[in-house]
Amino acid sequence: MIKVGIIGATGYTGAELVRILSRHPQVELVALTSRSYAGEEMAGVYPALTGSTDLNCEDLTPEEVMDRAEVIFIALPHGHAVPVATRARERGIKVIDLGADWRFRDAGTYEEWYKVPHGNHKLAARAVYGLPEIHREAIRSAGLVANPGCFPTSAILGLAPLLQGGYIDPETIIIDSKTGVSGAGRGAKVTSLFVECNENINPYGVAGHRHTPEIEQELSALAGRAVTVTFTPHLLPISRGILSTMYASLARPATEAELRQVYREFYAGAAFVHLLPPGQWPHTRWVYGSNNCHINLAVDSRTGRVVVASAIDNLTKGASGQAVQNLNLMFGFPETMALAGPGLCP
Amino acid sequence: MIKVGIIGATGYTGAELVRILSRHPQVELVALTSRSYAGEEMAGVYPALTGSTDLNCEDLTPEEVMDRAEVIFIALPHGHAVPVATRARERGIKVIDLGADWRFRDAGTYEEWYKVPHGNHKLAARAVYGLPEIHREAIRSAGLVANPGCFPTSAILGLAPLLQGGYIDPETIIIDSKTGVSGAGRGAKVTSLFVECNENINPYGVAGHRHTPEIEQELSALAGRAVTVTFTPHLLPISRGILSTMYASLARPATEAELRQVYREFYAGAAFVHLLPPGQWPHTRWVYGSNNCHINLAVDSRTGRVVVASAIDNLTKGASGQAVQNLNLMFGFPETMALAGPGLCP
Amino acid sequence: MIKVGIIGATGYTGAELVRILSRHPQVELVALTSRSYAGEEMAGVYPALTGSTDLNCEDLTPEEVMDRAEVIFIALPHGHAVPVATRARERGIKVIDLGADWRFRDAGTYEEWYKVPHGNHKLAARAVYGLPEIHREAIRSAGLVANPGCFPTSAILGLAPLLQGGYIDPETIIIDSKTGVSGAGRGAKVTSLFVECNENINPYGVAGHRHTPEIEQELSALAGRAVTVTFTPHLLPISRGILSTMYASLARPATEAELRQVYREFYAGAAFVHLLPPGQWPHTRWVYGSNNCHINLAVDSRTGRVVVASAIDNLTKGASGQAVQNLNLMFGFPETMALAGPGLCP
Amino acid sequence: MIKVGIIGATGYTGAELVRILSRHPQVELVALTSRSYAGEEMAGVYPALTGSTDLNCEDLTPEEVMDRAEVIFIALPHGHAVPVATRARERGIKVIDLGADWRFRDAGTYEEWYKVPHGNHKLAARAVYGLPEIHREAIRSAGLVANPGCFPTSAILGLAPLLQGGYIDPETIIIDSKTGVSGAGRGAKVTSLFVECNENINPYGVAGHRHTPEIEQELSALAGRAVTVTFTPHLLPISRGILSTMYASLARPATEAELRQVYREFYAGAAFVHLLPPGQWPHTRWVYGSNNCHINLAVDSRTGRVVVASAIDNLTKGASGQAVQNLNLMFGFPETMALAGPGLCP
């Protein structure tokens, strides 16, 4: 049993961590921090957890959490994880950060897109980007894992095989993503109100969303050259789920059958990534509440493009489930521990 | 490992059985029957199951299923389970029927409300009504369990402590229930279409729904006298969930605190039933995908009534989860095996 | 053309007023007040109004609005309308208040349930409760109309014919109401977030909701004796709509056919209230965006009760549509002006 | 008053026609045909129309409808409108067809994509594509108008100014569209069930949807050269609404401000098309139930692309509202008659 603390436990990703870890046979939760709900039972804040956890939310300092835990999850707004993770590493405590602070090997990119100084470029250069299907070995030995963003997870998993194999022209990539509202967090904002989101879809952050450079960092590494993408997220009236539809021109003629083989080989051994049968396009409901990623693709022979779609649950594979997957790798547990099993469907 | 067959596996309750049983450490699924999807992979019909089951749907006769299984779940439209269960019992095979055929000790009541002849009154009298919180001991030794209806599960769990203790006037009970659309099944009906259900709520089956006599049978047994109720179901735009709001006049003055104590004692040892803290009213999302039942109550001192609300997931505690709970009891497994854990929330 | 001002124009009921009045041939909108959005175009705050209004939101004092308008709608939180309406009446300006401040003839009841002093009991006694189907004549000559609450509108319209005719026992009334989320307003609250409301239904305000005394005031007047009700609202994942399901014991035996005739006579001449054909139960979608109220009923002969269901759009007949209906009556326009026509369905 | 018949009145587009025309001051509805609902009141099939129409559904032959009407709307599955429209034109009756049968000037393209013989290539060549913002003058004098598809309406309106002005490279166009479920019609299909659509988004018809050649026909005419596009529709859990997000490489450098001016000029005089202010991206809720089309755009200077988004209500501007707009033009009524006014929002 390892002792685990969660800093920022009462946001949606924090609650999802508690949900998953309450079933993890090798984890003992020892600290749930929250400012807003300090002193309340976690099961009072999220009554779905009634009977699954007896823990209270506490307004602990990071130092106090580190006194109890051997690994910490950080689920704080960006900008807050740098000092916490820095100190944790000094104390030899492992860190999985669910925010953006450690996702860039070059912290200058972070500073440019997030408009704040970073504070520890050196450690940023050594953090590991926690997408296990791409960086599994590095994660196993990592002390500080930057859990990927939700959109980047769906986009990178969808495009990685094509870019690594040189099948598409990296200048032609367009990523059109659609996300559920839980991605906006539990903050009380007018734009997240039921009435504002229901019966609606809209684009946002067009030509400037902060997940763009994160996608580009990883795709560039896979392609072995600089990749620039157009990325457009959309908000749709579902609680959980991201679908990314991706377009690129084929670098050389290829059939759908060939490309399917490329995906099968790339994801051999990846327990959570499933290439669906021909013609069965990903539905976000099929991965609802699971750590799975469903992918399919088609060649548009009229235009010489390939169209790829990938679906994940933004709170699970797009955040907390992937974070637990990283934990499993970092501590030598089976990668699917507490994460196996189908989504909740119907 | 026990060998389990599901007759009627591709409806929503059948798929929910597969979802739950795919994680059951003591169950081996040996047969999934379906006419519409015979020959297809179950994971092709419900792609959420991709990676969780390799079974195909087969158009087997009940006899063929019984050749493979030591217990069968029947998830067929009412009227079809009588011959199947009759034969299974002759062969010594245990049966859990998710339909209405065996829910009435007096099959004449069934015939009156369902307008079809029953065919085996004698066996009906010996079947056990599979609501474990009320009939746990009888279920343990039962060969034929009638899994309760979804509305009755929510209503009976909500009212049982009050009726058994004589706290309410049995002539005054009103049950106003609200259900998600999955309760209507996967049949292609106009009334179940997205556009017909979305942004809507409506009552149906007013003063005549077939779950009424089932509720009355169990409440009468608890009260020790005949109970007649007014029951109104409503359809609302959610996939899963039932909320029942129940009203009755107090038979004698009682405080909310006294009544809360009655519930706590009645449900001591019931792992899935949770009386929420004062003022925290049940939300169906809090039991989404779980086998839990959340209950709360208030005394309306201005009118001398008690108001009780209970929430379940209609596919889990209201159908397939409860069926697995019954299986666990019938085979001596821990009652919560494959069913423990929080709902999917947020 | 009459000059109309709206005080509090950027909440949902304010925006619904603008939507309806933008098509009213006898109305000129002259002032839209808002603190949060002062200086912005109304069509910027609610882009659905693009092309339908050129007005800006202004941070005007009530006195400034009265300088421009001959009638004002007040769409402010309760407690704020007393001084505004008091002053307007002094200046001879007509007032339609969409809040609770003027709904009680006895302002003491208001003070008891809303926990604030009222400030003008005398004027409260003379205000007219603006439910045209009950108080049409009084509204025609009123200077100050208290627009009814959304739940009371649905409940009173549903029960009025039975109470006035003495068909039900006034001690047995139970009102189980279900509302869309727009009833909670546009305030940024966690409980109104999409993720908190979606895939959910829950009761709230059990045995204590503030619309209870308002319902009782009007039902008592219709019954000619004190009526006390049990009223339970529920929140469900739709933007617009209220369904009230009502239960009462028959005071004397009556058939459904007789009771249907009572409703037809009571609502003869009421353009917006429709008794649906036998067996066709109200759906909130059928009144979506309209000023209609759909009603149906059944006699539960097993229990001697009548069950009535009524559906309205909470923002239209439950708020702003009814307010315009009152305006039409107060100014001698046809009652249905700018309000006629079907709801938006499918 | 003109006499209007609707052939196929009980599908969603038929009901939407009735909803709109019930408020049209120059239209008398004289025939509503339906096979499934022959003999029933239209307001029984769509109770939202209660009080707005007294018409019955009738199982009339097209010839019988033409005996009564001077213009007919055809809302039938594709393949059925050719003989009806052919005969109507022989009799001098005007026709607005809401299906695909007359949308292609070259009926061979229709035959290739719809896999059925057409039957009247000559008349097809003379039909007018009823997108008023592009073909207003031709529609005024047309006898047979092919009402555009819902996706093509959103895509063509979004891209027309750029293509006509030569601002984008026609080889680089990608159209990612998202539609509500009403676009699938009222047929009872499993894929349109609430539970199958709720909490979900999925692509469908990838690289082969039949609206592709329709979009290409119109874009090619605007560009003055052959245009080939990649078009991917997605199904999302809303009843009404289409959002199209479109991507293309700039043919020459241009600023957002320049391009905005191009749109303003192109749509000068178009009452229903609104370019939103910079940064305010279209939301389908903002056009809900209206005939409006909202558009916005951005230049992605990092990649040299322009991103355009357009939103319509698929049943109104994407079908029946546009059909009435065409009727207005064909009969010399003001183009916005019965169509003006804001959408239903909130």
mmCIF file of C-alpha atoms in Angstrom, chain A residues 41-320:
data_model
loop_
_atom_site.group_PDB
_atom_site.id
_atom_site.type_symbol
_atom_site.label_atom_id
_atom_site.label_comp_id
_atom_site.label_asym_id
_atom_site.label_seq_id
_atom_site.Cartn_x
_atom_site.Cartn_y
_atom_site.Cartn_z
ATOM 1 C CA GLU A 41 -16.528 15.222 4.595
ATOM 2 C CA MET A 42 -15.487 14.466 1.026
ATOM 3 C CA ALA A 43 -18.685 12.401 0.758
ATOM 4 C CA GLY A 44 -20.653 15.494 1.754
ATOM 5 C CA VAL A 45 -19.125 17.487 -1.084
ATOM 6 C CA TYR A 46 -19.577 14.604 -3.543
ATOM 7 C CA PRO A 47 -22.387 12.445 -2.144
ATOM 8 C CA ALA A 48 -21.774 9.861 -4.862
ATOM 9 C CA LEU A 49 -18.812 8.873 -2.682
ATOM 10 C CA THR A 50 -21.056 8.033 0.286
ATOM 11 C CA GLY A 51 -19.880 4.701 1.611
ATOM 12 C CA SER A 52 -16.697 4.789 -0.472
ATOM 13 C CA THR A 53 -14.572 7.192 1.531
ATOM 14 C CA ASP A 54 -14.595 8.470 5.106
ATOM 15 C CA LEU A 55 -11.981 11.140 4.514
ATOM 16 C CA ASN A 56 -12.482 14.794 5.335
ATOM 17 C CA CYS A 57 -11.291 17.700 3.250
ATOM 18 C CA GLU A 58 -8.522 19.580 5.004
ATOM 19 C CA ASP A 59 -6.893 22.956 4.431
ATOM 20 C CA LEU A 60 -3.370 21.574 4.591
ATOM 21 C CA THR A 61 -0.173 23.172 3.382
ATOM 22 C CA PRO A 62 1.682 21.224 0.705
ATOM 23 C CA GLU A 63 4.375 20.565 3.293
ATOM 24 C CA GLU A 64 1.839 18.916 5.578
ATOM 25 C CA VAL A 65 0.627 16.718 2.744
ATOM 26 C CA MET A 66 4.210 15.676 2.039
ATOM 27 C CA ASP A 67 4.633 14.710 5.674
ATOM 28 C CA ARG A 68 1.984 12.036 5.105
ATOM 29 C CA ALA A 69 2.344 10.933 1.498
ATOM 30 C CA GLU A 70 4.944 9.279 -0.680
ATOM 31 C CA VAL A 71 3.312 10.487 -3.862
ATOM 32 C CA ILE A 72 1.093 13.507 -4.492
ATOM 33 C CA PHE A 73 -1.363 14.397 -7.198
ATOM 34 C CA ILE A 74 -1.630 18.127 -7.835
ATOM 35 C CA ALA A 75 -4.972 19.279 -9.197
ATOM 36 C CA LEU A 76 -4.580 23.039 -8.948
ATOM 37 C CA PRO A 77 -5.017 25.869 -11.455
ATOM 38 C CA HIS A 78 -1.925 26.377 -13.593
ATOM 39 C CA GLY A 79 0.832 28.390 -11.988
ATOM 40 C CA HIS A 80 0.420 26.802 -8.561
ATOM 41 C CA ALA A 81 2.188 23.512 -9.118
ATOM 42 C CA VAL A 82 5.716 24.793 -9.693
ATOM 43 C CA PRO A 83 6.687 25.535 -6.076
ATOM 44 C CA VAL A 84 4.813 22.494 -4.758
ATOM 45 C CA ALA A 85 6.427 20.061 -7.154
ATOM 46 C CA THR A 86 9.836 21.656 -6.741
ATOM 47 C CA ARG A 87 9.705 21.145 -2.999
ATOM 48 C CA ALA A 88 8.318 17.618 -3.305
ATOM 49 C CA ARG A 89 11.163 16.567 -5.514
ATOM 50 C CA GLU A 90 13.649 18.005 -3.030
ATOM 51 C CA ARG A 91 12.057 15.739 -0.412
ATOM 52 C CA GLY A 92 12.121 12.760 -2.779
ATOM 53 C CA ILE A 93 8.363 12.602 -3.044
ATOM 54 C CA LYS A 94 6.924 11.617 -6.391
ATOM 55 C CA VAL A 95 4.616 14.017 -8.160
ATOM 56 C CA ILE A 96 1.891 13.715 -10.773
ATOM 57 C CA ASP A 97 0.670 17.163 -11.791
ATOM 58 C CA LEU A 98 -2.676 17.358 -13.584
ATOM 59 C CA GLY A 99 -2.173 20.981 -14.652
ATOM 60 C CA ALA A 100 -0.116 22.594 -17.394
ATOM 61 C CA ASP A 101 2.903 23.716 -15.383
ATOM 62 C CA TRP A 102 5.222 20.834 -16.270
ATOM 63 C CA ARG A 103 3.980 19.823 -19.699
ATOM 64 C CA PHE A 104 6.626 21.720 -21.672
ATOM 65 C CA ARG A 105 10.239 20.636 -21.854
ATOM 66 C CA ASP A 106 10.982 24.222 -22.784
ATOM 67 C CA ALA A 107 9.327 26.261 -20.055
ATOM 68 C CA GLY A 108 9.661 29.289 -22.325
ATOM 69 C CA THR A 109 6.842 27.936 -24.434
ATOM 70 C CA TYR A 110 4.738 27.697 -21.293
ATOM 71 C CA GLU A 111 5.532 31.297 -20.411
ATOM 72 C CA GLU A 112 4.636 32.484 -23.894
ATOM 73 C CA TRP A 113 1.212 30.806 -24.005
ATOM 74 C CA TYR A 114 0.206 31.027 -20.355
ATOM 75 C CA LYS A 115 1.545 34.572 -19.838
ATOM 76 C CA VAL A 116 3.148 33.846 -16.485
ATOM 77 C CA PRO A 117 6.757 33.246 -15.464
ATOM 78 C CA HIS A 118 7.461 29.582 -14.769
ATOM 79 C CA GLY A 119 10.053 29.551 -12.013
ATOM 80 C CA ASN A 120 11.906 26.296 -12.583
ATOM 81 C CA HIS A 121 13.018 25.796 -16.158
ATOM 82 C CA LYS A 122 15.559 23.257 -15.084
ATOM 83 C CA LEU A 123 13.127 20.880 -13.474
ATOM 84 C CA ALA A 124 10.671 21.431 -16.367
ATOM 85 C CA ALA A 125 13.302 20.091 -18.731
ATOM 86 C CA ARG A 126 13.452 16.872 -16.714
ATOM 87 C CA ALA A 127 9.736 16.322 -16.146
ATOM 88 C CA VAL A 128 8.167 13.508 -18.160
ATOM 89 C CA TYR A 129 5.099 14.038 -20.317
ATOM 90 C CA GLY A 130 2.738 11.435 -18.913
ATOM 91 C CA LEU A 131 1.183 9.910 -21.994
ATOM 92 C CA PRO A 132 1.991 6.246 -21.345
ATOM 93 C CA GLU A 133 1.315 5.064 -24.890
ATOM 94 C CA ILE A 134 4.150 7.340 -26.061
ATOM 95 C CA HIS A 135 6.463 7.651 -23.055
ATOM 96 C CA ARG A 136 5.847 4.470 -21.048
ATOM 97 C CA GLU A 137 9.458 3.726 -20.203
ATOM 98 C CA ALA A 138 10.335 7.251 -19.175
ATOM 99 C CA ILE A 139 7.314 7.369 -16.904
ATOM 100 C CA ARG A 140 8.350 4.225 -15.068
ATOM 101 C CA SER A 141 11.428 5.919 -13.729
ATOM 102 C CA ALA A 142 10.091 9.456 -13.461
ATOM 103 C CA GLY A 143 9.883 11.465 -10.262
ATOM 104 C CA LEU A 144 7.761 14.219 -11.781
ATOM 105 C CA VAL A 145 5.115 13.427 -14.337
ATOM 106 C CA ALA A 146 3.189 16.104 -16.210
ATOM 107 C CA ASN A 147 -0.213 14.616 -16.869
ATOM 108 C CA PRO A 148 -1.304 15.623 -20.392
ATOM 109 C CA GLY A 149 -4.143 17.958 -21.188
ATOM 110 C CA CYS A 150 -7.432 16.399 -22.218
ATOM 111 C CA PHE A 151 -7.459 17.677 -25.807
ATOM 112 C CA PRO A 152 -3.781 16.795 -26.370
ATOM 113 C CA THR A 153 -4.396 13.238 -25.128
ATOM 114 C CA SER A 154 -7.118 12.708 -27.709
ATOM 115 C CA ALA A 155 -5.244 14.434 -30.513
ATOM 116 C CA ILE A 156 -1.830 12.892 -29.955
ATOM 117 C CA LEU A 157 -3.197 9.356 -29.613
ATOM 118 C CA GLY A 158 -5.154 9.906 -32.810
ATOM 119 C CA LEU A 159 -2.262 11.191 -34.904
ATOM 120 C CA ALA A 160 0.864 9.586 -33.440
ATOM 121 C CA PRO A 161 0.978 6.492 -35.673
ATOM 122 C CA LEU A 162 0.586 8.545 -38.854
ATOM 123 C CA LEU A 163 3.222 11.086 -37.920
ATOM 124 C CA GLN A 164 5.754 8.604 -36.674
ATOM 125 C CA GLY A 165 5.379 6.612 -39.872
ATOM 126 C CA GLY A 166 5.560 9.645 -42.116
ATOM 127 C CA TYR A 167 2.166 8.963 -43.665
ATOM 128 C CA ILE A 168 0.851 12.520 -43.520
ATOM 129 C CA ASP A 169 2.071 15.962 -44.429
ATOM 130 C CA PRO A 170 2.714 17.690 -41.082
ATOM 131 C CA GLU A 171 1.802 21.082 -42.533
ATOM 132 C CA THR A 172 -1.791 20.101 -43.219
ATOM 133 C CA ILE A 173 -3.036 18.976 -39.817
ATOM 134 C CA ILE A 174 -6.377 20.298 -38.605
ATOM 135 C CA ILE A 175 -7.802 19.184 -35.254
ATOM 136 C CA ASP A 176 -11.460 19.879 -34.594
ATOM 137 C CA SER A 177 -12.256 18.862 -31.008
ATOM 138 C CA LYS A 178 -15.502 18.711 -29.058
ATOM 139 C CA THR A 179 -15.586 18.569 -25.292
ATOM 140 C CA GLY A 180 -18.090 18.074 -22.504
ATOM 141 C CA VAL A 181 -18.634 20.781 -19.922
ATOM 142 C CA SER A 182 -16.764 19.108 -17.064
ATOM 143 C CA GLY A 183 -13.611 20.252 -18.824
ATOM 144 C CA ALA A 184 -14.426 23.767 -17.657
ATOM 145 C CA GLY A 185 -14.222 22.681 -14.037
ATOM 146 C CA ARG A 186 -16.529 23.260 -11.110
ATOM 147 C CA GLY A 187 -16.059 27.010 -10.930
ATOM 148 C CA ALA A 188 -19.312 28.971 -10.888
ATOM 149 C CA LYS A 189 -19.188 30.732 -14.243
ATOM 150 C CA VAL A 190 -22.118 31.923 -16.349
ATOM 151 C CA THR A 191 -20.678 30.178 -19.397
ATOM 152 C CA SER A 192 -20.830 26.827 -17.585
ATOM 153 C CA LEU A 193 -24.473 27.159 -16.481
ATOM 154 C CA PHE A 194 -26.890 24.488 -17.589
ATOM 155 C CA VAL A 195 -29.076 26.927 -19.485
ATOM 156 C CA GLU A 196 -26.081 28.409 -21.312
ATOM 157 C CA CYS A 197 -24.703 25.036 -22.404
ATOM 158 C CA ASN A 198 -27.858 23.014 -23.013
ATOM 159 C CA GLU A 199 -29.145 22.681 -26.595
ATOM 160 C CA ASN A 200 -25.988 24.296 -27.871
ATOM 161 C CA ILE A 201 -22.611 23.870 -29.440
ATOM 162 C CA ASN A 202 -20.045 26.603 -29.981
ATOM 163 C CA PRO A 203 -16.372 26.954 -30.846
ATOM 164 C CA TYR A 204 -14.093 28.831 -28.465
ATOM 165 C CA GLY A 205 -10.442 29.720 -28.179
ATOM 166 C CA VAL A 206 -10.216 29.651 -31.972
ATOM 167 C CA ALA A 207 -6.662 30.010 -33.279
ATOM 168 C CA GLY A 208 -5.238 30.504 -29.810
ATOM 169 C CA HIS A 209 -6.117 27.729 -27.352
ATOM 170 C CA ARG A 210 -3.349 26.861 -24.900
ATOM 171 C CA HIS A 211 -3.419 23.189 -25.696
ATOM 172 C CA THR A 212 -2.047 23.974 -29.165
ATOM 173 C CA PRO A 213 1.665 24.165 -28.233
ATOM 174 C CA GLU A 214 1.327 21.041 -26.098
ATOM 175 C CA ILE A 215 -0.029 19.113 -29.066
ATOM 176 C CA GLU A 216 2.698 20.535 -31.276
ATOM 177 C CA GLN A 217 5.504 19.614 -28.852
ATOM 178 C CA GLU A 218 4.524 15.969 -28.891
ATOM 179 C CA LEU A 219 3.621 15.724 -32.575
ATOM 180 C CA SER A 220 6.916 17.376 -33.515
ATOM 181 C CA ALA A 221 8.831 14.827 -31.500
ATOM 182 C CA LEU A 222 6.957 12.014 -33.231
ATOM 183 C CA ALA A 223 7.443 13.513 -36.691
ATOM 184 C CA GLY A 224 11.051 14.372 -36.132
ATOM 185 C CA ARG A 225 10.402 17.883 -37.409
ATOM 186 C CA ALA A 226 8.415 20.957 -36.405
ATOM 187 C CA VAL A 227 4.685 20.471 -36.670
ATOM 188 C CA THR A 228 2.226 23.339 -36.578
ATOM 189 C CA VAL A 229 -1.494 22.603 -36.262
ATOM 190 C CA THR A 230 -4.796 24.411 -36.422
ATOM 191 C CA PHE A 231 -6.749 23.397 -33.346
ATOM 192 C CA THR A 232 -10.352 24.386 -32.573
ATOM 193 C CA PRO A 233 -12.169 23.224 -29.451
ATOM 194 C CA HIS A 234 -15.962 23.242 -29.160
ATOM 195 C CA LEU A 235 -18.196 23.049 -26.104
ATOM 196 C CA LEU A 236 -21.120 20.662 -26.260
ATOM 197 C CA PRO A 237 -23.888 19.672 -23.850
ATOM 198 C CA ILE A 238 -22.479 16.513 -22.330
ATOM 199 C CA SER A 239 -20.842 16.146 -18.944
ATOM 200 C CA ARG A 240 -17.931 13.937 -19.955
ATOM 201 C CA GLY A 241 -16.229 13.176 -23.222
ATOM 202 C CA ILE A 242 -13.933 14.527 -25.879
ATOM 203 C CA LEU A 243 -14.113 13.696 -29.543
ATOM 204 C CA SER A 244 -11.342 14.928 -31.794
ATOM 205 C CA THR A 245 -11.806 14.804 -35.544
ATOM 206 C CA MET A 246 -8.520 15.219 -37.346
ATOM 207 C CA TYR A 247 -7.680 15.925 -40.952
ATOM 208 C CA ALA A 248 -4.396 15.726 -42.836
ATOM 209 C CA SER A 249 -3.217 15.244 -46.385
ATOM 210 C CA LEU A 250 -1.537 11.946 -47.119
ATOM 211 C CA ALA A 251 2.181 12.343 -47.734
ATOM 212 C CA ARG A 252 2.005 9.401 -50.107
ATOM 213 C CA PRO A 253 -0.852 7.229 -51.335
ATOM 214 C CA ALA A 254 -2.049 4.742 -48.746
ATOM 215 C CA THR A 255 -5.121 2.596 -48.341
ATOM 216 C CA GLU A 256 -7.279 2.508 -45.263
ATOM 217 C CA ALA A 257 -6.224 -1.102 -44.740
ATOM 218 C CA GLU A 258 -2.536 -0.158 -44.681
ATOM 219 C CA LEU A 259 -3.129 2.645 -42.244
ATOM 220 C CA ARG A 260 -5.198 0.405 -39.982
ATOM 221 C CA GLN A 261 -2.252 -1.944 -39.797
ATOM 222 C CA VAL A 262 -0.002 0.963 -38.800
ATOM 223 C CA TYR A 263 -2.325 1.749 -35.884
ATOM 224 C CA ARG A 264 -2.569 -1.863 -34.792
ATOM 225 C CA GLU A 265 1.181 -2.145 -34.619
ATOM 226 C CA PHE A 266 1.690 1.190 -32.924
ATOM 227 C CA TYR A 267 -0.832 0.332 -30.192
ATOM 228 C CA ALA A 268 0.073 -3.335 -29.753
ATOM 229 C CA GLY A 269 0.258 -3.792 -26.003
ATOM 230 C CA ALA A 270 -1.645 -0.597 -25.229
ATOM 231 C CA ALA A 271 -4.493 -1.908 -23.094
ATOM 232 C CA PHE A 272 -6.613 1.213 -23.291
ATOM 233 C CA VAL A 273 -6.374 2.185 -26.963
ATOM 234 C CA HIS A 274 -8.775 0.413 -29.309
ATOM 235 C CA LEU A 275 -8.933 0.786 -33.071
ATOM 236 C CA LEU A 276 -12.593 0.115 -33.830
ATOM 237 C CA PRO A 277 -13.673 -2.068 -36.760
ATOM 238 C CA PRO A 278 -14.005 -0.396 -40.186
ATOM 239 C CA GLY A 279 -16.980 1.953 -40.336
ATOM 240 C CA GLN A 280 -17.681 1.972 -36.601
ATOM 241 C CA TRP A 281 -16.893 5.550 -35.630
ATOM 242 C CA PRO A 282 -16.047 6.482 -32.055
ATOM 243 C CA HIS A 283 -18.888 7.615 -29.806
ATOM 244 C CA THR A 284 -17.944 9.377 -26.587
ATOM 245 C CA ARG A 285 -20.589 7.329 -24.722
ATOM 246 C CA TRP A 286 -18.633 4.194 -25.473
ATOM 247 C CA VAL A 287 -15.742 5.400 -23.334
ATOM 248 C CA TYR A 288 -17.884 7.155 -20.697
ATOM 249 C CA GLY A 289 -16.292 6.722 -17.290
ATOM 250 C CA SER A 290 -13.566 4.449 -18.646
ATOM 251 C CA ASN A 291 -9.873 4.945 -19.326
ATOM 252 C CA ASN A 292 -10.277 3.789 -22.917
ATOM 253 C CA CYS A 293 -9.501 5.673 -26.101
ATOM 254 C CA HIS A 294 -11.446 4.603 -29.205
ATOM 255 C CA ILE A 295 -10.050 5.455 -32.616
ATOM 256 C CA ASN A 296 -11.088 5.045 -36.210
ATOM 257 C CA LEU A 297 -10.016 6.465 -39.547
ATOM 258 C CA ALA A 298 -10.940 6.724 -43.205
ATOM 259 C CA VAL A 299 -9.155 7.736 -46.356
ATOM 260 C CA ASP A 300 -11.009 10.383 -48.340
ATOM 261 C CA SER A 301 -9.750 9.334 -51.742
ATOM 262 C CA ARG A 302 -11.487 12.236 -53.507
ATOM 263 C CA THR A 303 -9.286 14.734 -51.685
ATOM 264 C CA GLY A 304 -6.256 12.673 -50.710
ATOM 265 C CA ARG A 305 -6.833 13.230 -47.040
ATOM 266 C CA VAL A 306 -7.079 10.917 -44.068
ATOM 267 C CA VAL A 307 -9.744 11.583 -41.448
ATOM 268 C CA VAL A 308 -9.113 10.249 -37.937
ATOM 269 C CA ALA A 309 -11.482 10.401 -34.982
ATOM 270 C CA SER A 310 -10.611 9.603 -31.383
ATOM 271 C CA ALA A 311 -12.822 9.558 -28.305
ATOM 272 C CA ILE A 312 -11.906 9.661 -24.620
ATOM 273 C CA ASP A 313 -13.541 10.566 -21.341
ATOM 274 C CA ASN A 314 -11.939 13.900 -20.541
ATOM 275 C CA LEU A 315 -12.002 13.265 -16.787
ATOM 276 C CA THR A 316 -10.639 9.725 -17.012
ATOM 277 C CA LYS A 317 -8.186 9.073 -19.861
ATOM 278 C CA GLY A 318 -8.095 12.862 -20.330
ATOM 279 C CA ALA A 319 -7.134 13.546 -16.703
ATOM 280 C CA SER A 320 -7.499 11.437 -13.563
#
